[in-house]
Amino acid sequence: MSALAAPAVAPAIAARDVVVRFGGLVALDGVTLSVALGEILGLIGPNGAGKTTLLSVMSGTQRPTSGAVFVGERDITRVPAYRITRLGVARTFQVVKPFANLSVRENVAVGALYGRHGMDRSARAAFAAADDVLERVGLAPEAKRLASELTLAGRNRLEIAKALATDPQVLLLDEVMAGLTPHEIDQTMGLLRSVNRAGVTLIVVEHVMRAIMGISQRVAVLHQGRIIAQGSPQAIVADPLVIGAYLGARYAKGAPHA
Ligand SMILES: Nc1ncnc2c1ncn2[C@@H]1O[C@H](COP(=O)(O)OP(=O)(O)OP(=O)(O)O)[C@@H](O)[C@H]1O
Ligand SMILES: [Mg+2]
């Protein structure tokens, strides 16, 4: 490479040759995927394809059997999850995990204390940060309620709020629109767009194709633990391989998208 060549910009987050085995089951079978800084990547695929497992590997809650994960240029494959959070990677959980007996505000304040700026924050500052996030996600009116009292849409929103409170640079979203009404889906898409406009790189795992098509700059398709296609949303929905493996029943034939 020429000494004058511009330095390549490292991806915001990347997986390289990631394999995850659960006993005899191969959940991820050599996944290589890069997400550029500021990008919104949609990640789709059938049930059991390995989407949640990939988010778990990228956030450090699941160690890969082999392969590596990078945040920027840093190899985080063996970095503990709490440190990865401090490096600016947050994820939501498909099965939401609020502290049920804490208030909505307290749940989000915990995120603020354990996140990228958590070490520098007093409890008072964490609550102030939580209030900002609750305002952004539209949960401010519910701040004092117990997390266990929220509706499904509210719980999904709280999951996003907890992740945002860690001040992520990369946010991994696992089916945060599942079970929402079309109006709630629109609201969540608006929220994710505004989070992205503020500079956060997003990976959006979702079965709601209308949302994937509306929000993603690029879409990757997992099938049986392998990336079988990636490209623009338009190219992906027209790809015969993707239609055969996943979209056939739910999209190409005009089935309801939600
Ligand atoms: N902790 C685990 N132990 C054993 N098997 C697991 C574990 N986690 C996931 N699996 C298996 O790994 C495969 C991939 O699961 P994963 O949850 O990543 O799929 P997914 O694409 O997120 O599916 P869905 O769309 O249903 O959420 C599945 O066969 C699943 O049963
Ligand atoms: Mg999943």
PDB file of N, CA and C in Angstrom, residues 171-229:
ATOM      1  N   LEU A 171     -25.602   0.077  18.484  1.00  0.00           N
ATOM      2  CA  LEU A 171     -26.775  -0.451  19.181  1.00  0.00           C
ATOM      3  C   LEU A 171     -27.316  -1.645  18.408  1.00  0.00           C
ATOM      4  N   LEU A 172     -27.434  -2.778  19.108  1.00  0.00           N
ATOM      5  CA  LEU A 172     -27.900  -4.025  18.505  1.00  0.00           C
ATOM      6  C   LEU A 172     -29.325  -4.265  18.994  1.00  0.00           C
ATOM      7  N   LEU A 173     -30.281  -4.317  18.077  1.00  0.00           N
ATOM      8  CA  LEU A 173     -31.699  -4.370  18.455  1.00  0.00           C
ATOM      9  C   LEU A 173     -32.297  -5.703  18.044  1.00  0.00           C
ATOM     10  N   ASP A 174     -32.816  -6.456  19.030  1.00  0.00           N
ATOM     11  CA  ASP A 174     -33.324  -7.802  18.748  1.00  0.00           C
ATOM     12  C   ASP A 174     -34.851  -7.825  18.807  1.00  0.00           C
ATOM     13  N   GLU A 175     -35.474  -7.656  17.661  1.00  0.00           N
ATOM     14  CA  GLU A 175     -36.933  -7.750  17.514  1.00  0.00           C
ATOM     15  C   GLU A 175     -37.679  -6.814  18.464  1.00  0.00           C
ATOM     16  N   VAL A 176     -37.279  -5.554  18.472  1.00  0.00           N
ATOM     17  CA  VAL A 176     -37.947  -4.599  19.355  1.00  0.00           C
ATOM     18  C   VAL A 176     -39.339  -4.209  18.838  1.00  0.00           C
ATOM     19  N   MET A 177     -39.675  -4.652  17.623  1.00  0.00           N
ATOM     20  CA  MET A 177     -41.003  -4.300  17.086  1.00  0.00           C
ATOM     21  C   MET A 177     -41.979  -5.478  17.113  1.00  0.00           C
ATOM     22  N   ALA A 178     -41.533  -6.618  17.629  1.00  0.00           N
ATOM     23  CA  ALA A 178     -42.401  -7.807  17.645  1.00  0.00           C
ATOM     24  C   ALA A 178     -43.668  -7.522  18.442  1.00  0.00           C
ATOM     25  N   GLY A 179     -44.808  -7.797  17.847  1.00  0.00           N
ATOM     26  CA  GLY A 179     -46.083  -7.672  18.547  1.00  0.00           C
ATOM     27  C   GLY A 179     -46.632  -6.261  18.636  1.00  0.00           C
ATOM     28  N   LEU A 180     -45.947  -5.287  18.036  1.00  0.00           N
ATOM     29  CA  LEU A 180     -46.436  -3.907  18.107  1.00  0.00           C
ATOM     30  C   LEU A 180     -47.490  -3.643  17.031  1.00  0.00           C
ATOM     31  N   THR A 181     -48.347  -2.656  17.274  1.00  0.00           N
ATOM     32  CA  THR A 181     -49.329  -2.235  16.269  1.00  0.00           C
ATOM     33  C   THR A 181     -48.592  -1.458  15.167  1.00  0.00           C
ATOM     34  N   PRO A 182     -49.221  -1.327  13.993  1.00  0.00           N
ATOM     35  CA  PRO A 182     -48.567  -0.548  12.923  1.00  0.00           C
ATOM     36  C   PRO A 182     -48.168   0.857  13.382  1.00  0.00           C
ATOM     37  N   HIS A 183     -49.007   1.502  14.183  1.00  0.00           N
ATOM     38  CA  HIS A 183     -48.679   2.844  14.660  1.00  0.00           C
ATOM     39  C   HIS A 183     -47.450   2.808  15.576  1.00  0.00           C
ATOM     40  N   GLU A 184     -47.411   1.816  16.461  1.00  0.00           N
ATOM     41  CA  GLU A 184     -46.258   1.695  17.368  1.00  0.00           C
ATOM     42  C   GLU A 184     -44.989   1.375  16.584  1.00  0.00           C
ATOM     43  N   ILE A 185     -45.131   0.589  15.521  1.00  0.00           N
ATOM     44  CA  ILE A 185     -43.968   0.288  14.664  1.00  0.00           C
ATOM     45  C   ILE A 185     -43.450   1.574  14.025  1.00  0.00           C
ATOM     46  N   ASP A 186     -44.363   2.398  13.518  1.00  0.00           N
ATOM     47  CA  ASP A 186     -43.946   3.682  12.928  1.00  0.00           C
ATOM     48  C   ASP A 186     -43.204   4.528  13.957  1.00  0.00           C
ATOM     49  N   GLN A 187     -43.733   4.570  15.171  1.00  0.00           N
ATOM     50  CA  GLN A 187     -43.081   5.370  16.224  1.00  0.00           C
ATOM     51  C   GLN A 187     -41.670   4.839  16.506  1.00  0.00           C
ATOM     52  N   THR A 188     -41.550   3.511  16.581  1.00  0.00           N
ATOM     53  CA  THR A 188     -40.232   2.925  16.877  1.00  0.00           C
ATOM     54  C   THR A 188     -39.259   3.188  15.734  1.00  0.00           C
ATOM     55  N   MET A 189     -39.756   3.096  14.488  1.00  0.00           N
ATOM     56  CA  MET A 189     -38.873   3.406  13.352  1.00  0.00           C
ATOM     57  C   MET A 189     -38.389   4.847  13.432  1.00  0.00           C
ATOM     58  N   GLY A 190     -39.274   5.761  13.788  1.00  0.00           N
ATOM     59  CA  GLY A 190     -38.890   7.173  13.926  1.00  0.00           C
ATOM     60  C   GLY A 190     -37.830   7.340  15.002  1.00  0.00           C
ATOM     61  N   LEU A 191     -38.032   6.631  16.115  1.00  0.00           N
ATOM     62  CA  LEU A 191     -37.067   6.702  17.214  1.00  0.00           C
ATOM     63  C   LEU A 191     -35.700   6.183  16.762  1.00  0.00           C
ATOM     64  N   LEU A 192     -35.695   5.038  16.078  1.00  0.00           N
ATOM     65  CA  LEU A 192     -34.405   4.461  15.659  1.00  0.00           C
ATOM     66  C   LEU A 192     -33.711   5.368  14.646  1.00  0.00           C
ATOM     67  N   ARG A 193     -34.495   5.973  13.750  1.00  0.00           N
ATOM     68  CA  ARG A 193     -33.882   6.917  12.798  1.00  0.00           C
ATOM     69  C   ARG A 193     -33.235   8.081  13.533  1.00  0.00           C
ATOM     70  N   SER A 194     -33.906   8.583  14.563  1.00  0.00           N
ATOM     71  CA  SER A 194     -33.334   9.737  15.266  1.00  0.00           C
ATOM     72  C   SER A 194     -32.089   9.319  16.057  1.00  0.00           C
ATOM     73  N   VAL A 195     -32.100   8.115  16.599  1.00  0.00           N
ATOM     74  CA  VAL A 195     -30.904   7.613  17.294  1.00  0.00           C
ATOM     75  C   VAL A 195     -29.746   7.522  16.305  1.00  0.00           C
ATOM     76  N   ASN A 196     -30.035   7.014  15.113  1.00  0.00           N
ATOM     77  CA  ASN A 196     -28.995   6.878  14.081  1.00  0.00           C
ATOM     78  C   ASN A 196     -28.495   8.252  13.623  1.00  0.00           C
ATOM     79  N   ARG A 197     -29.423   9.199  13.468  1.00  0.00           N
ATOM     80  CA  ARG A 197     -29.005  10.555  13.056  1.00  0.00           C
ATOM     81  C   ARG A 197     -28.058  11.167  14.078  1.00  0.00           C
ATOM     82  N   ALA A 198     -28.215  10.768  15.339  1.00  0.00           N
ATOM     83  CA  ALA A 198     -27.320  11.277  16.387  1.00  0.00           C
ATOM     84  C   ALA A 198     -25.957  10.583  16.341  1.00  0.00           C
ATOM     85  N   GLY A 199     -25.764   9.656  15.371  1.00  0.00           N
ATOM     86  CA  GLY A 199     -24.430   9.097  15.158  1.00  0.00           C
ATOM     87  C   GLY A 199     -24.269   7.646  15.571  1.00  0.00           C
ATOM     88  N   VAL A 200     -25.349   6.993  15.992  1.00  0.00           N
ATOM     89  CA  VAL A 200     -25.238   5.619  16.487  1.00  0.00           C
ATOM     90  C   VAL A 200     -25.412   4.632  15.328  1.00  0.00           C
ATOM     91  N   THR A 201     -24.482   3.696  15.217  1.00  0.00           N
ATOM     92  CA  THR A 201     -24.554   2.618  14.237  1.00  0.00           C
ATOM     93  C   THR A 201     -25.570   1.586  14.737  1.00  0.00           C
ATOM     94  N   LEU A 202     -26.438   1.094  13.848  1.00  0.00           N
ATOM     95  CA  LEU A 202     -27.497   0.171  14.286  1.00  0.00           C
ATOM     96  C   LEU A 202     -27.433  -1.155  13.537  1.00  0.00           C
ATOM     97  N   ILE A 203     -27.623  -2.254  14.272  1.00  0.00           N
ATOM     98  CA  ILE A 203     -27.990  -3.532  13.649  1.00  0.00           C
ATOM     99  C   ILE A 203     -29.404  -3.835  14.127  1.00  0.00           C
ATOM    100  N   VAL A 204     -30.315  -3.974  13.169  1.00  0.00           N
ATOM    101  CA  VAL A 204     -31.729  -4.158  13.491  1.00  0.00           C
ATOM    102  C   VAL A 204     -32.138  -5.568  13.078  1.00  0.00           C
ATOM    103  N   VAL A 205     -32.337  -6.444  14.073  1.00  0.00           N
ATOM    104  CA  VAL A 205     -32.880  -7.785  13.814  1.00  0.00           C
ATOM    105  C   VAL A 205     -34.390  -7.681  13.921  1.00  0.00           C
ATOM    106  N   GLU A 206     -35.080  -8.105  12.882  1.00  0.00           N
ATOM    107  CA  GLU A 206     -36.533  -7.890  12.878  1.00  0.00           C
ATOM    108  C   GLU A 206     -37.189  -8.811  11.871  1.00  0.00           C
ATOM    109  N   HIS A 207     -38.388  -9.304  12.234  1.00  0.00           N
ATOM    110  CA  HIS A 207     -39.178 -10.049  11.252  1.00  0.00           C
ATOM    111  C   HIS A 207     -40.187  -9.126  10.558  1.00  0.00           C
ATOM    112  N   VAL A 208     -40.385  -7.931  11.086  1.00  0.00           N
ATOM    113  CA  VAL A 208     -41.354  -7.002  10.484  1.00  0.00           C
ATOM    114  C   VAL A 208     -40.702  -6.397   9.245  1.00  0.00           C
ATOM    115  N   MET A 209     -41.054  -6.942   8.067  1.00  0.00           N
ATOM    116  CA  MET A 209     -40.328  -6.556   6.853  1.00  0.00           C
ATOM    117  C   MET A 209     -40.555  -5.104   6.477  1.00  0.00           C
ATOM    118  N   ARG A 210     -41.748  -4.576   6.791  1.00  0.00           N
ATOM    119  CA  ARG A 210     -41.990  -3.166   6.478  1.00  0.00           C
ATOM    120  C   ARG A 210     -40.961  -2.282   7.198  1.00  0.00           C
ATOM    121  N   ALA A 211     -40.655  -2.640   8.428  1.00  0.00           N
ATOM    122  CA  ALA A 211     -39.673  -1.866   9.193  1.00  0.00           C
ATOM    123  C   ALA A 211     -38.273  -2.059   8.615  1.00  0.00           C
ATOM    124  N   ILE A 212     -37.922  -3.304   8.323  1.00  0.00           N
ATOM    125  CA  ILE A 212     -36.590  -3.577   7.746  1.00  0.00           C
ATOM    126  C   ILE A 212     -36.408  -2.796   6.445  1.00  0.00           C
ATOM    127  N   MET A 213     -37.432  -2.846   5.586  1.00  0.00           N
ATOM    128  CA  MET A 213     -37.334  -2.157   4.294  1.00  0.00           C
ATOM    129  C   MET A 213     -37.265  -0.651   4.478  1.00  0.00           C
ATOM    130  N   GLY A 214     -37.993  -0.145   5.484  1.00  0.00           N
ATOM    131  CA  GLY A 214     -38.090   1.306   5.673  1.00  0.00           C
ATOM    132  C   GLY A 214     -36.865   1.898   6.344  1.00  0.00           C
ATOM    133  N   ILE A 215     -36.131   1.090   7.098  1.00  0.00           N
ATOM    134  CA  ILE A 215     -35.099   1.690   7.939  1.00  0.00           C
ATOM    135  C   ILE A 215     -33.675   1.322   7.515  1.00  0.00           C
ATOM    136  N   SER A 216     -33.512   0.159   6.844  1.00  0.00           N
ATOM    137  CA  SER A 216     -32.160  -0.347   6.610  1.00  0.00           C
ATOM    138  C   SER A 216     -31.500   0.292   5.403  1.00  0.00           C
ATOM    139  N   GLN A 217     -30.217   0.600   5.534  1.00  0.00           N
ATOM    140  CA  GLN A 217     -29.445   1.015   4.362  1.00  0.00           C
ATOM    141  C   GLN A 217     -28.936  -0.221   3.631  1.00  0.00           C
ATOM    142  N   ARG A 218     -28.735  -1.283   4.402  1.00  0.00           N
ATOM    143  CA  ARG A 218     -28.243  -2.536   3.852  1.00  0.00           C
ATOM    144  C   ARG A 218     -28.893  -3.646   4.662  1.00  0.00           C
ATOM    145  N   VAL A 219     -29.098  -4.784   4.001  1.00  0.00           N
ATOM    146  CA  VAL A 219     -29.720  -5.915   4.688  1.00  0.00           C
ATOM    147  C   VAL A 219     -28.820  -7.129   4.519  1.00  0.00           C
ATOM    148  N   ALA A 220     -28.628  -7.875   5.612  1.00  0.00           N
ATOM    149  CA  ALA A 220     -27.916  -9.154   5.544  1.00  0.00           C
ATOM    150  C   ALA A 220     -28.896 -10.250   5.941  1.00  0.00           C
ATOM    151  N   VAL A 221     -28.736 -11.415   5.305  1.00  0.00           N
ATOM    152  CA  VAL A 221     -29.668 -12.519   5.540  1.00  0.00           C
ATOM    153  C   VAL A 221     -28.910 -13.710   6.105  1.00  0.00           C
ATOM    154  N   LEU A 222     -29.346 -14.146   7.294  1.00  0.00           N
ATOM    155  CA  LEU A 222     -28.778 -15.351   7.917  1.00  0.00           C
ATOM    156  C   LEU A 222     -29.706 -16.522   7.649  1.00  0.00           C
ATOM    157  N   HIS A 223     -29.120 -17.661   7.332  1.00  0.00           N
ATOM    158  CA  HIS A 223     -29.902 -18.880   7.144  1.00  0.00           C
ATOM    159  C   HIS A 223     -29.041 -20.037   7.598  1.00  0.00           C
ATOM    160  N   GLN A 224     -29.545 -20.788   8.570  1.00  0.00           N
ATOM    161  CA  GLN A 224     -28.805 -21.929   9.104  1.00  0.00           C
ATOM    162  C   GLN A 224     -27.369 -21.555   9.468  1.00  0.00           C
ATOM    163  N   GLY A 225     -27.234 -20.396  10.129  1.00  0.00           N
ATOM    164  CA  GLY A 225     -25.940 -19.997  10.657  1.00  0.00           C
ATOM    165  C   GLY A 225     -24.967 -19.409   9.661  1.00  0.00           C
ATOM    166  N   ARG A 226     -25.446 -19.173   8.434  1.00  0.00           N
ATOM    167  CA  ARG A 226     -24.561 -18.573   7.425  1.00  0.00           C
ATOM    168  C   ARG A 226     -25.215 -17.332   6.823  1.00  0.00           C
ATOM    169  N   ILE A 227     -24.385 -16.357   6.455  1.00  0.00           N
ATOM    170  CA  ILE A 227     -24.889 -15.203   5.709  1.00  0.00           C
ATOM    171  C   ILE A 227     -25.073 -15.658   4.256  1.00  0.00           C
ATOM    172  N   ILE A 228     -26.331 -15.687   3.799  1.00  0.00           N
ATOM    173  CA  ILE A 228     -26.550 -16.173   2.428  1.00  0.00           C
ATOM    174  C   ILE A 228     -26.685 -15.022   1.429  1.00  0.00           C
ATOM    175  N   ALA A 229     -26.891 -13.798   1.923  1.00  0.00           N
ATOM    176  CA  ALA A 229     -26.981 -12.651   1.005  1.00  0.00           C
ATOM    177  C   ALA A 229     -26.805 -11.379   1.804  1.00  0.00           C
TER     178      ALA A 229
END
